[in-house]
Short mmCIF file of C-alpha atoms in Angstrom, two decimals:
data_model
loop_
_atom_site.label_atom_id
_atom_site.label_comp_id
_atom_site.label_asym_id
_atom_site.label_seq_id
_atom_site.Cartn_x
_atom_site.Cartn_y
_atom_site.Cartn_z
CA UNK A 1 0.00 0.00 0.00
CA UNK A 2 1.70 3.22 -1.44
CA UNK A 3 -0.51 5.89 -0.28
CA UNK A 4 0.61 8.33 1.78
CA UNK A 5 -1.69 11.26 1.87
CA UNK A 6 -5.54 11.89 1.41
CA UNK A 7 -7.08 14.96 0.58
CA UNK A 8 -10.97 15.45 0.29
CA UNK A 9 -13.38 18.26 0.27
CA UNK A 10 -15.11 18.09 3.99
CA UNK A 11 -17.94 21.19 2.93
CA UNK A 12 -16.45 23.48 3.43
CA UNK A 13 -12.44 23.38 4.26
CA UNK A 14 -10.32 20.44 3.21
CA UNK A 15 -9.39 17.10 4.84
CA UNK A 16 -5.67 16.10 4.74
CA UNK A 17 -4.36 12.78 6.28
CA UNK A 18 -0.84 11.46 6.01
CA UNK A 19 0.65 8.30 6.77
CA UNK A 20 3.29 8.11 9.67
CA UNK A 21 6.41 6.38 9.75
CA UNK A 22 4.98 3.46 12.17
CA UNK A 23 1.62 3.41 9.74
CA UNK A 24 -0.82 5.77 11.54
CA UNK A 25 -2.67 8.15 10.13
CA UNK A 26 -2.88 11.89 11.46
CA UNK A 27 -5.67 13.93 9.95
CA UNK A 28 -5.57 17.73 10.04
CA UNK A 29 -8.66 19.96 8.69
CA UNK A 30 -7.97 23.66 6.80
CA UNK A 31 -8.76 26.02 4.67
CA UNK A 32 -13.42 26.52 6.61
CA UNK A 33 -13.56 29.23 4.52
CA UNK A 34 -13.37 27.55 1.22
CA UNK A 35 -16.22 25.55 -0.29
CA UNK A 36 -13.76 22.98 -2.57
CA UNK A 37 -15.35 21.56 -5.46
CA UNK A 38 -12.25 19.84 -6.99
CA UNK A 39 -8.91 18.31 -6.57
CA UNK A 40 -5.99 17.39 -9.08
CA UNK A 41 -2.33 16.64 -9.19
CA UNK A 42 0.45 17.71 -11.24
CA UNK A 43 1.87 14.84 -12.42
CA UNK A 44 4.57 16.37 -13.98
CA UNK A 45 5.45 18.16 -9.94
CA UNK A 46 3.81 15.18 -8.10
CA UNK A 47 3.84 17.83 -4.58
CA UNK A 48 1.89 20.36 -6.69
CA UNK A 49 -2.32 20.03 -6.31
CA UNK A 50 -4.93 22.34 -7.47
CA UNK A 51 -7.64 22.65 -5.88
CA UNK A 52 -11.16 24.39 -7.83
CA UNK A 53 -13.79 26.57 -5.20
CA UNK A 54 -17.28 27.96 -5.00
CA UNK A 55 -16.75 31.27 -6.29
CA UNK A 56 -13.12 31.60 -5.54
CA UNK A 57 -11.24 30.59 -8.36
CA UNK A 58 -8.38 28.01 -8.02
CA UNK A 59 -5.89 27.69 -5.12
CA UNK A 60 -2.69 25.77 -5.00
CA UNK A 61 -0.52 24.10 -3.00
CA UNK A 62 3.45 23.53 -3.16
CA UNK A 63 3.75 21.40 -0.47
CA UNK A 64 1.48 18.09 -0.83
CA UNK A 65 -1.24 20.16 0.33
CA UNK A 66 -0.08 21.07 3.62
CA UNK A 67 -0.40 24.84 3.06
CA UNK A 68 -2.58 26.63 0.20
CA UNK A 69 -2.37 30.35 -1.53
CA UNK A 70 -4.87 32.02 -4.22
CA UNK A 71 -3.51 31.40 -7.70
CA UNK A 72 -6.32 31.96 -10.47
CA UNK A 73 -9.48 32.69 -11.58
CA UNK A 74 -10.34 34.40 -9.24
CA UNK A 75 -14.57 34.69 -8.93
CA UNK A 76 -14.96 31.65 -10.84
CA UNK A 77 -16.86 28.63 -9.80
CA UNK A 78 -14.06 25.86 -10.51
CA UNK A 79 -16.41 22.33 -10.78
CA UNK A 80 -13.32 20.35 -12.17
CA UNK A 81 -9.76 20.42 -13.46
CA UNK A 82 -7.35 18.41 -15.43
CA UNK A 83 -3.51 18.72 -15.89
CA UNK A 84 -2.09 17.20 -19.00
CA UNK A 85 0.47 13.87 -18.90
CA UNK A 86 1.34 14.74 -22.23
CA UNK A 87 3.04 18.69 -21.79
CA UNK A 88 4.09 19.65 -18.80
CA UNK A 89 2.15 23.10 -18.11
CA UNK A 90 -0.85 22.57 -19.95
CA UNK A 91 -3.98 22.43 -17.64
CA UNK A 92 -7.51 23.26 -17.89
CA UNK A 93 -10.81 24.13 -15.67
CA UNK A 94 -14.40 23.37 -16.26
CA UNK A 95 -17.00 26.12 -14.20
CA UNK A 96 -20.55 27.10 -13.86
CA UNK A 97 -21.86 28.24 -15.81
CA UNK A 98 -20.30 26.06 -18.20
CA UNK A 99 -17.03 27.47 -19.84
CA UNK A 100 -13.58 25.68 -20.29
CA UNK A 101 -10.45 27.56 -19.21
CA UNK A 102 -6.96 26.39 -20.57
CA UNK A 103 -3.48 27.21 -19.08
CA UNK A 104 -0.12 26.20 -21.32
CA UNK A 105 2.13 27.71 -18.37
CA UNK A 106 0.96 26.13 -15.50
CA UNK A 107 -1.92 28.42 -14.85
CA UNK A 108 0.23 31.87 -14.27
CA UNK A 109 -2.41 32.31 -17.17
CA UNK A 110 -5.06 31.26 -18.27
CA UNK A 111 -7.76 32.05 -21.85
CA UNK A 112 -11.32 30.88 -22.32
CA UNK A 113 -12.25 28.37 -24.87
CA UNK A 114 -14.61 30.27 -26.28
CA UNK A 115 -15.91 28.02 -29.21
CA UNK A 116 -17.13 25.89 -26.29
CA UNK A 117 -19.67 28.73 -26.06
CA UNK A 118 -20.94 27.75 -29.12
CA UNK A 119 -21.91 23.95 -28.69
CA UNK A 120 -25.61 23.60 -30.55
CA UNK A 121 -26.92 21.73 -27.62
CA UNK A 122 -26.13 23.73 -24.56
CA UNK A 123 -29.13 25.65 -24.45
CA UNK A 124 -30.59 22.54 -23.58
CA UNK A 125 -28.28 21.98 -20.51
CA UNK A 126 -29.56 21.85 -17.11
CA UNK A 127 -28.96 20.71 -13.57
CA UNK A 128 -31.33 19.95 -10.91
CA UNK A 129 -28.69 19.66 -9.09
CA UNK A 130 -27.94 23.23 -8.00
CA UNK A 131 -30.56 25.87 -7.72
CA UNK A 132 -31.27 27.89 -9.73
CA UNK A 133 -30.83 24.45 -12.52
CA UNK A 134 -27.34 26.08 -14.19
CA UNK A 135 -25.25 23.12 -15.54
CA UNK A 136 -21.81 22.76 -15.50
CA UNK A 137 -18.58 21.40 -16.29
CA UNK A 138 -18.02 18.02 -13.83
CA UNK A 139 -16.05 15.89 -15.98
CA UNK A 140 -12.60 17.07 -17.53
CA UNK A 141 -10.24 14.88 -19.10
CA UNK A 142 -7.28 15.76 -20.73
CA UNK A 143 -5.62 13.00 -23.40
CA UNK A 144 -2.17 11.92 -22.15
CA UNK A 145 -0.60 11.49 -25.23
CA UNK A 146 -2.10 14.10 -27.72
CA UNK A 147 -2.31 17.87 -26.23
CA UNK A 148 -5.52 18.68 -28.58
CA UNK A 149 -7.92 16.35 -27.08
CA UNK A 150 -9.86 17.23 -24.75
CA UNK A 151 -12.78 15.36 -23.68
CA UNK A 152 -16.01 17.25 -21.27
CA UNK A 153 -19.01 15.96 -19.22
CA UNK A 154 -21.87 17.91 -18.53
CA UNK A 155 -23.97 17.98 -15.15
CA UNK A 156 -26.04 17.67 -16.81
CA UNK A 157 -26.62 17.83 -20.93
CA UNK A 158 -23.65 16.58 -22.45
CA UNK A 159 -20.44 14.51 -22.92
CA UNK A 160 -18.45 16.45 -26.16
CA UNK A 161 -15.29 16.30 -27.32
CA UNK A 162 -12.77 18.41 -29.17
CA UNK A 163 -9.90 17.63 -30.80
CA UNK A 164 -8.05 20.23 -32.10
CA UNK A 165 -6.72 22.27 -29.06
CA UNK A 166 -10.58 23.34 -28.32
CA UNK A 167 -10.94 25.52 -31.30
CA UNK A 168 -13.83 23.46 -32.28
CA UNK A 169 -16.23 20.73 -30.64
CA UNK A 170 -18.51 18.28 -31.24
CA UNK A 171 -22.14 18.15 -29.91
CA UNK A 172 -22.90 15.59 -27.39
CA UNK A 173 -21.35 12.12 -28.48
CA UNK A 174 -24.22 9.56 -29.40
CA UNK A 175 -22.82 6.29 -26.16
CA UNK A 176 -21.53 8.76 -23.52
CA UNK A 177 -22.85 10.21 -20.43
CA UNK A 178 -25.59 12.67 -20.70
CA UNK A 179 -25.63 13.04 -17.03
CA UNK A 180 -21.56 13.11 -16.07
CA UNK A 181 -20.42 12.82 -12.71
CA UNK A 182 -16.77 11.59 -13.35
CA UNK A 183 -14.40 11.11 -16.59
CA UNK A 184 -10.92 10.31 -16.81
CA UNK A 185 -8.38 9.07 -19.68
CA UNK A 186 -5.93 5.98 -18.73
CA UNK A 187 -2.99 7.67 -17.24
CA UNK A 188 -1.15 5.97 -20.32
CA UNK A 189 -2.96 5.17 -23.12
CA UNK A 190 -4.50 8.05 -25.04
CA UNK A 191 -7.23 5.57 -26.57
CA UNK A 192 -9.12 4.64 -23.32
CA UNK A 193 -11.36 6.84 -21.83
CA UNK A 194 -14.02 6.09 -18.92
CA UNK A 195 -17.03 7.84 -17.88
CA UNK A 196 -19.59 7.78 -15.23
CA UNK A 197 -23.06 9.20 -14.39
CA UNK A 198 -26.29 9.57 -13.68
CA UNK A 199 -28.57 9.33 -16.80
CA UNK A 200 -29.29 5.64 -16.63
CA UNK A 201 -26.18 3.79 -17.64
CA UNK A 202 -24.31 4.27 -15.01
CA UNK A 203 -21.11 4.14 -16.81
CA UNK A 204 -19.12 4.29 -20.51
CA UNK A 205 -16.29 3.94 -22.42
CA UNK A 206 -14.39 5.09 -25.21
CA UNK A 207 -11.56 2.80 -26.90
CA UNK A 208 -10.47 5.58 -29.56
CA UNK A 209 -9.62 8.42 -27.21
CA UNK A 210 -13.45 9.92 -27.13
CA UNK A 211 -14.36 10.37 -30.28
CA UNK A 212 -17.02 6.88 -30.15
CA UNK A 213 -18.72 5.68 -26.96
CA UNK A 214 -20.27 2.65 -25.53
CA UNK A 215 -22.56 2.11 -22.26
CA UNK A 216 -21.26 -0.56 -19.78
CA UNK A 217 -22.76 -4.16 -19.97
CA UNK A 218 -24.52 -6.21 -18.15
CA UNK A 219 -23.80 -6.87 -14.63
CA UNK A 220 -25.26 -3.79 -12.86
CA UNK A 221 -27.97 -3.40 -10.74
CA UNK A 222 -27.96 0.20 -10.00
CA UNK A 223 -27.41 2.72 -12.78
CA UNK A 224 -26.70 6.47 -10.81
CA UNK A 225 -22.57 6.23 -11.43
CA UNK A 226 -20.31 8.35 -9.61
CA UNK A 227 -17.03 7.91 -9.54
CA UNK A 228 -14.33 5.56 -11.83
CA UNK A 229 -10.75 4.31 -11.83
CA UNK A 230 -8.77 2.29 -14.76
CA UNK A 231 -5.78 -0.19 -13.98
CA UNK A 232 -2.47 1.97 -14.69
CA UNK A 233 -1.29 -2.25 -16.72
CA UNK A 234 -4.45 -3.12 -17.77
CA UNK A 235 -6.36 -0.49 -20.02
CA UNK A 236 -8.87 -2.71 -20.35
CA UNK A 237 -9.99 -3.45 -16.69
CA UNK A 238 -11.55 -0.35 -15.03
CA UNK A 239 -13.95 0.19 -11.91
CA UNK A 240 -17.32 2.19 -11.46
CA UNK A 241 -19.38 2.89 -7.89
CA UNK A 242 -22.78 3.08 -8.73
CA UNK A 243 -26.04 3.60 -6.34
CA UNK A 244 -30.01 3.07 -7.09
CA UNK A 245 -30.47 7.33 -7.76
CA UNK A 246 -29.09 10.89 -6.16
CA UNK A 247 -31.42 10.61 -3.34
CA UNK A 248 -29.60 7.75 -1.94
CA UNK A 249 -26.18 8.73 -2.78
CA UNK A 250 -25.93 11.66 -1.31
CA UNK A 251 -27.64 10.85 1.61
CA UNK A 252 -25.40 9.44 4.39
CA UNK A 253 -25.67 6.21 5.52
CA UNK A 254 -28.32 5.24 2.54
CA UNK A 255 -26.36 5.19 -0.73
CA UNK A 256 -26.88 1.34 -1.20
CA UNK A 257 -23.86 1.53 -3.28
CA UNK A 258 -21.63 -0.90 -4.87
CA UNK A 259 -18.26 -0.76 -6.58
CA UNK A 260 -18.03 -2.67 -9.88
CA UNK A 261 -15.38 -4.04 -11.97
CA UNK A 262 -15.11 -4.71 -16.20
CA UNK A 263 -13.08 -5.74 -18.63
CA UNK A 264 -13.94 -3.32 -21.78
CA UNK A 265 -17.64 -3.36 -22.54
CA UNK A 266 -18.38 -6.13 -19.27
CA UNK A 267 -19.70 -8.06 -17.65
CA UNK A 268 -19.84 -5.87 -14.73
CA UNK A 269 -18.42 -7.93 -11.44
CA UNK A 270 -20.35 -6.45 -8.09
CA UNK A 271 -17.05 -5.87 -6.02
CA UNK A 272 -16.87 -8.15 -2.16
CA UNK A 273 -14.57 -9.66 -0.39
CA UNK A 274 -14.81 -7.81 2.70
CA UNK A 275 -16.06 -4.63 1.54
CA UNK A 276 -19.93 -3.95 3.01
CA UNK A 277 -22.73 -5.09 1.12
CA UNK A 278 -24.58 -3.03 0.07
CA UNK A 279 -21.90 -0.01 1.22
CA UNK A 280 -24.37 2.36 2.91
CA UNK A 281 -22.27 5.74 2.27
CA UNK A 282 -21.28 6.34 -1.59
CA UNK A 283 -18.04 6.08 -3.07
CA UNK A 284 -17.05 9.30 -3.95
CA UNK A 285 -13.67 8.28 -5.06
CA UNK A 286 -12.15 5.51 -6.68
CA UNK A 287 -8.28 5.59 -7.44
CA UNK A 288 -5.50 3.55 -8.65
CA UNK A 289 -1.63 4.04 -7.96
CA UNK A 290 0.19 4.43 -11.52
CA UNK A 291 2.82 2.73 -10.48
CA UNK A 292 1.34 -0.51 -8.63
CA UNK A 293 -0.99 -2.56 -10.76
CA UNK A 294 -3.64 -3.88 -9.25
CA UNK A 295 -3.97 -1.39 -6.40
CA UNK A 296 -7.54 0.23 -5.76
CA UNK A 297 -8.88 2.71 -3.10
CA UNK A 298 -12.07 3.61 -2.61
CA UNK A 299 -12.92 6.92 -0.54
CA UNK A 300 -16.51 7.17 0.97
CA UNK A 301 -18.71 9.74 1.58
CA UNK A 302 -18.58 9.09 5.44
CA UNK A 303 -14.78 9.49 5.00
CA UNK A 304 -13.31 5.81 5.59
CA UNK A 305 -11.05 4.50 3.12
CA UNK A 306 -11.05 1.07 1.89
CA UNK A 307 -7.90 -0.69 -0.13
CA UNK A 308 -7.24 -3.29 -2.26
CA UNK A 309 -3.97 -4.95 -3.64
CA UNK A 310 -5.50 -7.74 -5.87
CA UNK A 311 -7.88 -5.59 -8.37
CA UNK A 312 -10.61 -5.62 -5.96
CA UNK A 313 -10.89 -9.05 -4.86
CA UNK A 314 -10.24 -8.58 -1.09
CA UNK A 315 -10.27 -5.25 0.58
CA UNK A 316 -9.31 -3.89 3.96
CA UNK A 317 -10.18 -0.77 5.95
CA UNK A 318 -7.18 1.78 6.28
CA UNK A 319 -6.95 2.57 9.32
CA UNK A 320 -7.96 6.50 8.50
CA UNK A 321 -11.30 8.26 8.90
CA UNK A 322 -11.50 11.68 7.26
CA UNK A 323 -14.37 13.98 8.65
CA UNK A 324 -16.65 13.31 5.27
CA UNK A 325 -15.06 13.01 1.49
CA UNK A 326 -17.34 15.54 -0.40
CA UNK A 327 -17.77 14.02 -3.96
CA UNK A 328 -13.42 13.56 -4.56
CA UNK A 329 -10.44 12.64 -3.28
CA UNK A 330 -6.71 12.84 -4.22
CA UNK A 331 -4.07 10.63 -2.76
CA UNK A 332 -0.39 11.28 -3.15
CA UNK A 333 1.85 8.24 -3.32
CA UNK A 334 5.28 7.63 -1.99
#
């Protein structure tokens, strides 16, 4: 187990719990007066994270995320960000309303994409999640091998693509997520992307870097699909928590969740050996370690964290509780 720090959103402030040298876990809280709505890594500077805020931009953090300062967009609401495998420096940001911001110098600044403005169907976007029903960007995945492609979710409307820097994009792919809660590439291979959310499939994939989709197979009992994780060997073998609807999920103690694993288009495996069935908070956050195959974590929304070392075959608790994990989680390795 490679882990060595968790960091959630606790609404509001952050949670942050490292690993000690005899294997405890100390958790510190920071940051009450932000509301965090997302987390990433540089994986280029693994101690650098952003982190994306209700209405105050992004902040960043040096230091593994043991202290944080201002750094951009300032005002914004930041729903999600990605930072590129492929160039170091290039990063982007997904708000509400729904615009795309890209950075090439690792956000010292930062341009609107504004032909994402100009997507036929987003007049037709909407989210009952938020009052007063303004979608936005929740999934944000940036290709790691080809700078140009970058691949967006909608809460809800739309999964689109573009793949020419964001000077032009699709409308919403026929396959994908109309509903998206989560969407990442394979931290390797450019081709594989994974998706999912809430509009009755629960989850989808792409094998030709986003430009085709397909929903998951059979398998699943419960279609509202949060989070998702992909084996850093096996691009083909990926993971999706899923729960009946959004009333349960985000309800503590009621999710009736599960945690699934495929093999390309399925069938879906329900996820046990040792892990609670059903798991009564949600699984905000599913992750695997690049560089240990086979290696899973799963954050829930009650803030436990769960681990596996054989793909998801037998799981432990860590011993860690964060106060809650508010929809993601990062973990820093090594």
């Amino acid at each position: 187990m490679n882990a060595t720090v968790f960091i959630a959103p606790t609404g509001p402030g952050l949670a942050r719990a490292t690993r000690q040298a005899d294997d405890t876990w100390s958790v510190e809280t920071m940051l009450p007066e932000l509301d965090v709505r997302s987390l990433a890594v540089d994986p280029h500077h693994p101690d650098t994270l952003l982190a994306g805020t209700q209405g105050r931009g992004l902040w960043r953090s040096t230091d593994r995320g043991a202290t944080w300062h201002p750094h951009a967009l300032d005002g914004q609401i930041v729903k999600s960000i990605a930072v590129s495998r492929a160039v170091p420096g290039l990063m982007a940001a997904g708000t509400k309303p729904p615009h795309v911001f890209l950075s090439r110098d690792g956000g010292a600044t930062w341009h609107e994409l504004e032909a994402f403005r100009r997507i036929r169907s987003r007049r037709l976007w909407f989210s009952p999640a938020e009052a007063p029903g303004t979608a936005y960007v929740l999934g944000l995945a940036l290709s790691p091998v080809d700078p140009d492609v970058i691949v967006v979710g909608i809460e809800a409307g739309a999964t689109v693509a573009s793949f020419d820097g964001g000077q032009t994009w699709t409308n919403h792919i026929p396959g994908s997520i109309r509903d998206c809660h989560s969407l990442i590439f394979h931290t390797t291979d450019g081709n594989r992307v994974y998706e999912a959310g809430g509009s009755g499939a629960g989850a989808a994939f792409s094998h030709d870097g986003g430009r085709t989709w397909q929903q998951a197979g059979e398998g699943m009992d419960r279609h509202y699909g949060w989070a998702v994780a992909a084996d850093p060997a096996e691009p083909d073998l990926w993971y999706a928590s899923t729960s009946p609807g959004p009333r349960k999920a985000h309800q503590a103690g009621h999710a009736e969740a599960h945690i699934y694993r495929a093999r390309g288009g399925g069938p879906w495996q329900k996820l046990g050996g040792g892990l609670p069935d059903p798991l009564m908070d949600m699984p905000y956050a599913l992750l695997t370690d690049p560089r240990a195959p086979g290696h899973l974590y799963a954050g829930l929304h009650g803030g436990a964290v769960w681990f596996s070392a054989d793909h998801g075959d037998h799981w432990e608790p860590l011993p860690v509780c964060l106060p809650q994990i508010d929809k993601t989680m990062i973990a820093l390795f090594g």
